[in-house]
Coordinates of C-alpha atoms and ligand atoms in Angstrom, one line a residue:
M1 CA -7.7 108.9 -51.9
A2 CA -10.3 111.7 -52.3
L3 CA -9.5 115.1 -50.5
E4 CA -9.6 115.0 -46.8
I5 CA -9.3 118.0 -44.7
Y6 CA -8.3 118.4 -41.0
N7 CA -11.4 120.0 -39.3
T8 CA -10.5 122.0 -36.1
L9 CA -14.1 121.4 -35.1
S10 CA -13.9 117.7 -34.9
R11 CA -10.0 117.5 -34.5
K12 CA -10.0 114.9 -37.3
K13 CA -9.4 114.6 -41.0
E14 CA -12.7 114.4 -42.8
K15 CA -13.6 113.7 -46.3
F16 CA -14.3 116.8 -48.1
A17 CA -17.5 117.5 -49.7
P18 CA -18.9 120.9 -50.4
L19 CA -22.5 122.1 -49.4
K20 CA -23.2 122.7 -53.2
K21 CA -21.7 120.3 -55.8
G22 CA -18.7 121.7 -57.7
N23 CA -18.6 124.9 -55.7
V24 CA -16.5 125.8 -52.7
N25 CA -17.2 129.0 -50.7
I26 CA -14.1 129.7 -48.6
F27 CA -13.6 132.7 -46.2
V28 CA -10.2 133.6 -44.6
C29 CA -9.9 136.3 -42.0
G30 CA -7.9 139.2 -43.6
P31 CA -5.6 141.6 -41.8
T32 CA -6.4 144.5 -39.6
V33 CA -4.9 147.3 -41.6
Y34 CA -2.8 149.7 -39.2
D35 CA 0.7 148.8 -40.2
F36 CA 2.8 147.0 -42.9
S37 CA 2.1 143.1 -43.2
H38 CA 4.7 140.8 -41.9
V39 CA 6.1 137.4 -42.8
G40 CA 3.7 135.6 -40.3
H41 CA 0.8 137.1 -42.5
A42 CA 2.7 135.9 -45.5
K43 CA 2.9 132.4 -44.2
T44 CA -1.0 132.3 -43.6
Y45 CA -1.9 133.9 -46.8
V46 CA 0.5 132.0 -49.1
Q47 CA -0.7 128.7 -47.6
F48 CA -4.4 129.5 -48.1
D49 CA -3.5 130.7 -51.6
V50 CA -2.0 127.2 -52.4
I51 CA -5.1 125.6 -50.7
V52 CA -7.5 127.5 -52.9
K53 CA -5.4 126.9 -56.1
Y54 CA -5.5 123.2 -55.3
L55 CA -9.2 123.2 -54.8
R56 CA -9.5 125.0 -58.3
Y57 CA -7.1 122.4 -59.7
L58 CA -9.4 119.7 -58.6
G59 CA -12.1 121.5 -60.6
Y60 CA -14.0 123.2 -57.9
K61 CA -15.4 126.6 -58.6
G62 CA -13.9 128.3 -55.5
F63 CA -15.3 131.6 -54.2
Y64 CA -12.5 132.9 -52.0
L65 CA -13.6 135.8 -49.8
Q66 CA -11.3 137.7 -47.5
N67 CA -12.3 140.5 -45.0
I68 CA -10.3 143.6 -44.3
T69 CA -10.6 144.9 -40.8
D70 CA -10.7 148.6 -41.6
I71 CA -12.2 149.9 -38.4
D72 CA -10.9 148.6 -35.0
D73 CA -9.4 149.8 -31.7
K74 CA -6.0 149.1 -33.0
I75 CA -6.5 151.4 -36.0
I76 CA -7.9 154.1 -33.9
K77 CA -5.0 153.9 -31.4
R78 CA -2.4 154.1 -34.2
A79 CA -4.2 157.0 -35.9
N80 CA -4.2 158.9 -32.6
E81 CA -0.7 158.1 -31.9
T82 CA 0.5 159.4 -35.3
G83 CA -1.9 162.2 -35.6
T84 CA -3.4 160.6 -38.8
D85 CA -7.0 160.4 -39.8
W86 CA -8.1 156.8 -39.1
K87 CA -9.6 156.4 -42.7
E88 CA -6.6 157.7 -44.2
L89 CA -4.4 155.2 -42.1
S90 CA -6.5 152.2 -42.9
E91 CA -6.9 153.0 -46.6
K92 CA -3.0 153.5 -46.7
Y93 CA -2.3 150.1 -45.2
K94 CA -5.1 148.3 -47.1
K95 CA -3.3 149.3 -50.4
E96 CA 0.0 148.3 -49.1
Y97 CA -1.4 144.8 -48.1
F98 CA -2.8 144.4 -51.6
K99 CA 0.5 145.4 -53.0
D100 CA 2.4 142.8 -50.7
M101 CA -0.1 140.1 -51.7
E102 CA 0.3 140.8 -55.5
N103 CA 4.1 140.7 -55.0
L104 CA 3.8 137.4 -53.2
G105 CA 1.8 135.9 -56.1
V106 CA -1.3 135.6 -53.8
N107 CA -3.8 136.2 -56.6
S108 CA -6.5 133.6 -55.7
V109 CA -8.8 135.9 -53.7
T110 CA -12.1 136.4 -55.5
N111 CA -13.3 139.3 -53.3
Y112 CA -11.9 141.4 -50.6
A113 CA -14.6 142.8 -48.4
S114 CA -13.9 145.9 -46.1
A115 CA -15.9 146.0 -42.9
T116 CA -17.0 149.6 -43.2
N117 CA -18.8 148.7 -46.4
Y118 CA -21.1 146.3 -44.3
I119 CA -22.4 148.6 -41.6
A120 CA -26.0 148.0 -42.6
E121 CA -25.5 144.1 -42.4
I122 CA -23.8 144.5 -39.1
V123 CA -26.6 146.4 -37.7
S124 CA -29.1 144.0 -39.0
Q125 CA -27.2 141.1 -37.2
V126 CA -27.1 142.9 -33.9
K127 CA -30.9 143.8 -34.2
R128 CA -31.7 140.1 -34.8
L129 CA -29.4 139.1 -31.8
I130 CA -31.3 141.5 -29.6
E131 CA -34.7 140.4 -30.8
K132 CA -33.9 136.7 -30.2
G133 CA -32.6 137.5 -26.7
F134 CA -28.9 136.8 -27.3
A135 CA -27.8 140.4 -27.0
Y136 CA -28.1 143.1 -24.2
K137 CA -27.3 146.7 -23.7
I138 CA -25.0 148.3 -21.1
S139 CA -23.5 151.7 -20.8
D140 CA -20.9 151.3 -23.8
G141 CA -22.6 149.1 -26.2
Y142 CA -24.4 145.8 -27.0
Y143 CA -22.9 142.5 -25.8
F144 CA -23.5 138.9 -26.6
D145 CA -24.7 137.0 -23.6
L146 CA -22.6 133.7 -23.5
K147 CA -25.0 132.1 -20.9
K148 CA -27.7 132.1 -23.7
D149 CA -25.6 129.8 -26.0
E150 CA -25.1 126.4 -24.4
E151 CA -22.7 125.4 -27.2
Y152 CA -20.2 128.3 -26.7
G153 CA -16.8 126.8 -26.6
K154 CA -17.4 123.9 -29.1
L155 CA -14.7 124.8 -31.5
A156 CA -12.0 125.8 -29.0
R157 CA -13.2 123.3 -26.5
R158 CA -13.0 125.9 -23.9
T159 CA -14.7 129.1 -22.9
S160 CA -11.9 131.2 -21.5
I161 CA -8.8 133.1 -22.8
E162 CA -5.4 131.3 -22.9
G163 CA -1.9 132.4 -24.0
E164 CA -1.8 132.7 -27.7
D165 CA -5.4 133.9 -28.3
A166 CA -6.2 137.1 -30.1
V167 CA -7.1 138.3 -26.7
S168 CA -7.5 142.1 -27.2
R169 CA -10.9 141.8 -28.6
I170 CA -13.5 140.8 -25.9
D171 CA -13.9 144.3 -24.4
E172 CA -14.1 144.8 -20.6
N173 CA -16.9 146.5 -18.7
E174 CA -17.9 145.8 -15.2
E175 CA -21.7 145.9 -16.1
K176 CA -21.2 142.7 -18.3
R177 CA -23.4 139.7 -17.3
N178 CA -20.4 137.2 -17.9
S179 CA -16.7 138.0 -18.0
G180 CA -16.4 136.4 -21.5
D181 CA -19.3 138.3 -23.1
F182 CA -18.0 140.0 -26.2
C183 CA -19.0 143.3 -27.7
L184 CA -21.2 143.6 -30.8
W185 CA -21.7 147.2 -31.1
K186 CA -19.6 150.0 -29.3
F187 CA -21.3 153.2 -28.7
K188 CA -19.8 156.5 -29.9
K189 CA -16.9 157.9 -27.8
T190 CA -15.4 161.3 -28.3
N191 CA -12.7 161.4 -31.0
E192 CA -13.7 158.1 -32.4
P193 CA -15.3 157.2 -35.8
S194 CA -19.0 156.2 -35.5
W195 CA -22.0 155.5 -37.7
K196 CA -25.5 156.7 -36.8
T197 CA -27.8 153.7 -36.9
E198 CA -31.0 152.3 -35.5
I199 CA -29.1 150.6 -32.5
G200 CA -27.4 153.9 -31.6
E201 CA -24.4 155.9 -32.9
G202 CA -21.3 153.8 -32.7
R203 CA -19.0 151.3 -34.4
P204 CA -18.9 147.4 -34.8
G205 CA -17.3 145.0 -32.5
W206 CA -14.6 142.9 -34.2
H207 CA -16.3 139.5 -34.4
I208 CA -19.6 140.7 -35.9
E209 CA -17.9 142.1 -39.0
D210 CA -17.0 138.7 -40.4
T211 CA -20.4 137.1 -39.9
A212 CA -22.1 140.1 -41.4
I213 CA -19.8 139.8 -44.5
T214 CA -20.1 136.1 -44.9
E215 CA -23.9 136.1 -44.5
K216 CA -24.2 138.7 -47.2
E217 CA -21.9 137.0 -49.6
F218 CA -22.5 133.3 -48.9
G219 CA -25.6 133.0 -46.8
S220 CA -25.7 131.5 -43.2
Q221 CA -23.7 128.4 -44.0
Y222 CA -20.6 127.8 -46.1
D223 CA -17.8 125.3 -46.6
I224 CA -14.5 126.5 -45.3
H225 CA -13.4 129.1 -42.8
G226 CA -9.7 129.7 -42.4
G227 CA -7.2 131.8 -40.4
G228 CA -4.2 131.5 -38.0
L229 CA -4.4 129.4 -34.8
D230 CA -4.7 132.5 -32.6
L231 CA -8.2 133.2 -34.1
I232 CA -9.8 130.1 -32.9
F233 CA -10.7 131.7 -29.6
P234 CA -12.4 134.0 -29.1
H235 CA -12.9 135.1 -32.6
H236 CA -14.0 132.0 -34.5
E237 CA -15.8 130.8 -31.5
A238 CA -17.7 134.1 -31.3
E239 CA -18.5 133.9 -35.1
I240 CA -20.1 130.5 -34.5
A241 CA -22.1 131.9 -31.6
Q242 CA -23.4 135.0 -33.5
M243 CA -24.3 133.3 -36.7
E244 CA -25.8 130.0 -35.4
S245 CA -27.9 132.0 -32.8
I246 CA -29.2 134.3 -35.6
S247 CA -30.0 131.6 -38.2
G248 CA -30.7 128.5 -36.0
K249 CA -28.7 126.7 -38.7
K250 CA -25.7 124.5 -37.8
P251 CA -22.9 124.3 -38.5
L252 CA -22.1 127.9 -39.7
V253 CA -19.0 126.3 -41.3
K254 CA -18.4 122.7 -42.5
F255 CA -14.5 122.8 -42.3
W256 CA -12.5 125.0 -39.9
M257 CA -8.9 125.3 -41.0
H258 CA -6.1 127.0 -39.0
T259 CA -2.5 127.7 -39.9
G260 CA 0.4 127.2 -37.4
F261 CA 2.4 130.3 -36.5
L262 CA 5.5 131.6 -38.0
N263 CA 7.8 131.9 -35.1
I264 CA 11.0 133.8 -34.4
G265 CA 13.1 132.3 -31.8
K266 CA 10.2 130.2 -30.6
E267 CA 7.9 133.2 -30.2
K268 CA 5.1 134.0 -32.6
M269 CA 5.9 136.9 -34.9
G270 CA 3.5 139.7 -34.2
K271 CA 2.9 143.4 -35.0
S272 CA 2.2 144.0 -31.3
K273 CA 5.4 142.0 -30.2
G274 CA 7.5 144.1 -32.5
N275 CA 9.6 141.1 -33.5
F276 CA 8.5 141.2 -37.1
S277 CA 10.1 141.4 -40.5
T278 CA 7.9 143.1 -43.2
I279 CA 7.0 141.3 -46.3
R280 CA 8.3 144.3 -48.4
D281 CA 11.8 144.4 -46.7
L282 CA 12.2 140.6 -47.2
L283 CA 11.3 140.9 -50.9
K284 CA 14.2 143.3 -51.3
N285 CA 16.6 140.3 -50.8
Y286 CA 14.5 137.3 -51.6
S287 CA 12.2 136.7 -54.6
S288 CA 8.4 135.9 -53.8
E289 CA 9.1 132.3 -55.2
V290 CA 11.7 131.8 -52.5
L291 CA 9.3 132.9 -49.8
R292 CA 6.7 130.6 -51.2
Y293 CA 9.1 127.8 -51.3
L294 CA 9.8 128.3 -47.6
F295 CA 6.1 128.2 -46.6
I296 CA 5.3 125.3 -49.0
S297 CA 8.0 123.2 -47.4
T298 CA 6.1 123.1 -44.2
S299 CA 2.7 121.7 -43.5
Y300 CA 0.1 124.6 -43.2
R301 CA -0.8 123.4 -39.7
K302 CA 2.6 123.3 -38.3
P303 CA 4.7 126.1 -37.0
L304 CA 7.6 127.4 -39.0
D305 CA 10.8 128.6 -37.4
F306 CA 11.8 131.7 -39.4
S307 CA 15.6 132.5 -39.4
N308 CA 18.2 133.6 -41.9
E309 CA 19.3 130.0 -42.2
S310 CA 15.8 128.8 -43.1
L311 CA 15.5 131.5 -45.7
E312 CA 18.9 130.8 -47.3
N313 CA 18.0 127.1 -47.4
A314 CA 14.9 127.8 -49.2
S315 CA 16.7 130.1 -51.6
L316 CA 19.4 127.6 -52.5
S317 CA 16.7 124.7 -53.0
Y318 CA 14.6 127.0 -55.2
S319 CA 17.6 127.9 -57.3
R320 CA 18.5 124.3 -57.7
L321 CA 15.0 123.5 -58.7
R322 CA 15.0 126.3 -61.3
N323 CA 18.3 125.4 -62.7
I324 CA 17.2 121.8 -63.5
C325 CA 13.9 123.0 -64.9
E326 CA 15.6 125.4 -67.3
N327 CA 16.9 122.4 -69.3
I328 CA 13.5 120.5 -69.4
N329 CA 11.8 120.8 -72.8
D330 CA 8.2 120.4 -73.8
D331 CA 7.5 116.9 -75.1
K332 CA 3.8 117.6 -75.3
K333 CA 3.1 114.9 -72.9
L334 CA 1.7 114.6 -69.4
N335 CA 2.9 112.2 -66.8
K336 CA -0.2 110.8 -65.2
E337 CA 1.6 108.6 -62.6
F338 CA 3.5 111.5 -61.1
L339 CA 0.3 113.7 -61.1
K340 CA -1.5 111.0 -59.2
E341 CA 1.2 110.9 -56.6
F342 CA 1.1 114.7 -56.4
E343 CA -2.7 114.5 -55.9
E344 CA -2.4 111.8 -53.2
A345 CA -0.1 114.0 -51.3
M346 CA -2.3 117.1 -51.7
N347 CA -5.5 115.2 -51.0
D348 CA -4.0 114.3 -47.5
D349 CA -5.0 117.6 -46.0
F350 CA -3.0 119.6 -48.6
N351 CA 0.4 118.0 -47.6
C352 CA 2.5 120.4 -49.5
P353 CA 5.9 119.1 -48.2
M354 CA 5.1 115.6 -49.5
A355 CA 3.8 117.0 -52.8
L356 CA 7.1 119.1 -53.1
Q357 CA 9.0 115.8 -52.7
V358 CA 7.0 114.4 -55.6
L359 CA 7.9 117.5 -57.8
W360 CA 11.6 116.9 -56.8
K361 CA 11.3 113.2 -57.7
L362 CA 9.9 114.1 -61.1
V363 CA 12.5 116.8 -61.8
R364 CA 15.4 114.4 -61.1
D365 CA 13.9 111.4 -62.9
E366 CA 15.9 111.1 -66.1
N367 CA 13.5 108.7 -67.7
A368 CA 10.1 110.2 -66.9
D369 CA 8.0 111.4 -69.9
G370 CA 5.9 114.6 -69.9
K371 CA 8.2 116.4 -67.4
Y372 CA 7.6 119.8 -68.7
N373 CA 3.7 119.8 -68.7
T374 CA 3.5 117.8 -65.4
I375 CA 5.7 120.2 -63.5
K376 CA 3.7 123.1 -65.0
K377 CA 0.4 121.6 -63.7
M378 CA 2.0 121.2 -60.2
D379 CA 3.4 124.7 -60.5
E380 CA -0.2 126.1 -61.1
V381 CA -0.7 125.3 -57.4
F382 CA 2.6 126.2 -55.9
G383 CA 3.3 129.3 -57.9
F384 CA 7.0 128.9 -58.3
N385 CA 7.0 130.2 -61.8
L386 CA 9.5 127.5 -62.8
F387 CA 9.4 128.0 -66.4
K388 CA 8.9 131.8 -66.4
K389 CA 11.7 134.2 -66.9
I390 CA 12.0 136.1 -63.7
E391 CA 14.6 138.4 -62.0
I392 CA 16.7 136.3 -59.9
K393 CA 17.7 137.6 -56.6
I394 CA 21.1 136.5 -55.3
P395 CA 21.0 134.8 -52.0
N396 CA 22.9 136.5 -49.1
E397 CA 24.9 133.5 -48.7
I398 CA 26.2 133.7 -52.3
K399 CA 26.8 137.5 -51.9
K400 CA 28.9 136.9 -48.7
L401 CA 31.0 134.2 -50.5
A402 CA 31.6 136.6 -53.4
D403 CA 32.7 139.4 -51.0
E404 CA 35.1 136.9 -49.3
R405 CA 36.6 135.9 -52.6
E406 CA 37.0 139.6 -53.5
K407 CA 39.0 140.1 -50.2
Y408 CA 41.3 137.2 -51.2
R409 CA 41.7 138.5 -54.6
K410 CA 42.9 141.9 -53.3
E411 CA 45.3 139.9 -51.0
K412 CA 46.4 138.2 -54.2
N413 CA 45.5 134.8 -52.5
W414 CA 44.5 133.2 -55.9
K415 CA 44.3 129.7 -54.3
K416 CA 41.7 130.7 -51.7
S417 CA 39.9 133.0 -54.2
D418 CA 39.6 130.1 -56.7
E419 CA 38.3 127.7 -54.0
I420 CA 35.5 130.1 -53.3
R421 CA 34.6 130.5 -56.9
E422 CA 34.3 126.7 -57.2
K423 CA 32.1 126.7 -54.1
I424 CA 29.8 129.3 -55.6
K425 CA 29.7 127.3 -58.8
K426 CA 28.6 124.3 -56.9
L427 CA 25.7 126.3 -55.4
G428 CA 24.5 127.1 -58.9
Y429 CA 26.0 130.6 -59.4
E430 CA 28.9 132.0 -61.3
I431 CA 31.2 135.0 -60.8
I432 CA 31.9 136.8 -64.0
D433 CA 34.8 139.2 -63.9
G434 CA 34.9 142.0 -66.3
K435 CA 36.5 145.4 -67.0
E436 CA 34.0 147.1 -64.7
G437 CA 34.5 144.7 -61.9
W438 CA 32.7 141.4 -61.2
K439 CA 29.1 140.4 -61.2
I440 CA 27.3 137.2 -60.0
E441 CA 25.0 135.3 -62.5
K442 CA 23.1 132.1 -62.1
S443 CA 24.8 129.2 -63.8
N444 CA 23.0 127.4 -66.7
Ligands
AMP1 P1 -3.9 140.2 -37.8 O1 -3.7 141.2 -38.8 O2 -3.2 140.2 -36.7 O3 -5.4 140.2 -37.5 O4 -3.7 138.8 -38.6 C1 -4.2 138.5 -39.8 C2 -4.1 137.0 -40.1 O5 -2.6 136.6 -40.1 C3 -4.7 136.1 -39.0 O6 -5.2 134.9 -39.7 C4 -3.6 135.7 -38.1 O7 -3.8 134.5 -37.4 C5 -2.4 135.6 -39.2 N1 -1.1 135.8 -38.5 C6 -0.7 136.9 -37.7 N2 0.6 136.5 -37.3 C7 0.9 135.3 -37.6 C8 2.1 134.5 -37.5 N3 3.1 134.9 -36.8 N4 2.1 133.4 -38.1 C9 1.1 132.9 -38.9 N5 0.0 133.6 -39.1 C10 -0.1 134.8 -38.5

């Protein structure tokens, strides 16, 4: 089976073919940089990292572009609240985001594009929308007139806001022609950053940032656009309206791909909800490979319930996988049958959980040839670093067991403490007692 991708636009899996043979232009919405990134972001960006790595594995030259929203209401609000300069704030969190991505092994992005470097392109797009009659001016800025676009709503299959949308970004003003009209250019307000331009002094609306960036880097049409589910409406819908109205070319994007949410207690993890764990905090206790294992165990389109238990399970499974791989030697062969099975899984809309099962099957197969090189090829996509020496982080569950054993030892309850030592051993770790105390190591 050749690669098929679920396209949000058609709500179907479709055979993948890029606009230009051999090349894939892919754009994924990056973060708004006003705070540290959380594990919800990590899910989306690791899953797209795997998707792009698989496209490259298939031989496509993949140009992966990601925008950084470095000017936005949320940034200005946070800067005012903390008494920081908006530029300093966004630069700080942009750097932190890059660090987080590097630490997660997300290294497939070809180019990060910051919105503030594209002001001329944004202004040019707004001007063209005005000239073509799609944009109008009111007291606080230029807006897109939804009534001028008969197809508005074709991606989300609706035209009004619902529960999980990225809502804050339509902008309200009583003078608007239609309630859903979204802002393209916001006129200067006191104490807000602004740029002096032909369409007045001000700053860009959120949706226009992305089409200005993609038009400059890819042209008016490209292959794949991704992001989390919350971005379908109004953000991605607005992008279609803007770019297709400007260029008259359809579709703006051939394949729309959306990731399911990482939830915590059934609610989407989000910065504004305050129910988040930052990537950097989690990486203190778990390796990036464990986090990748957790995300790769779930289909990118599905939600993922995030809990200590799910993390511990991923941690144990990853340790087991590494343990077995440590004893696999390079026989200079490649196992084509297993690779084919892996590709079949991935070709089915990047079915990572199924591809992971194929990896496990191969790892456990005592008679298979070419294990080392075949696993290595699969790992180019997953990024588990299975044959690389990495610092092993001891899972919390093991640490807790070790503490429990220590307690029994102090009570001289040798039976119980030995039982726990055995339990730890079964989970792939060993307690080494020494003069200086005890330490935990991974068993060989
Ligand atoms: P934001 O910084 O909120 O604009 O989000 C950046 C990207 O991360 C978008 O593609 C969001 O859809 C995605 N994202 C944010 N929160 C989550 C979450 N809890 N689960 C999955 N993706 C998320």
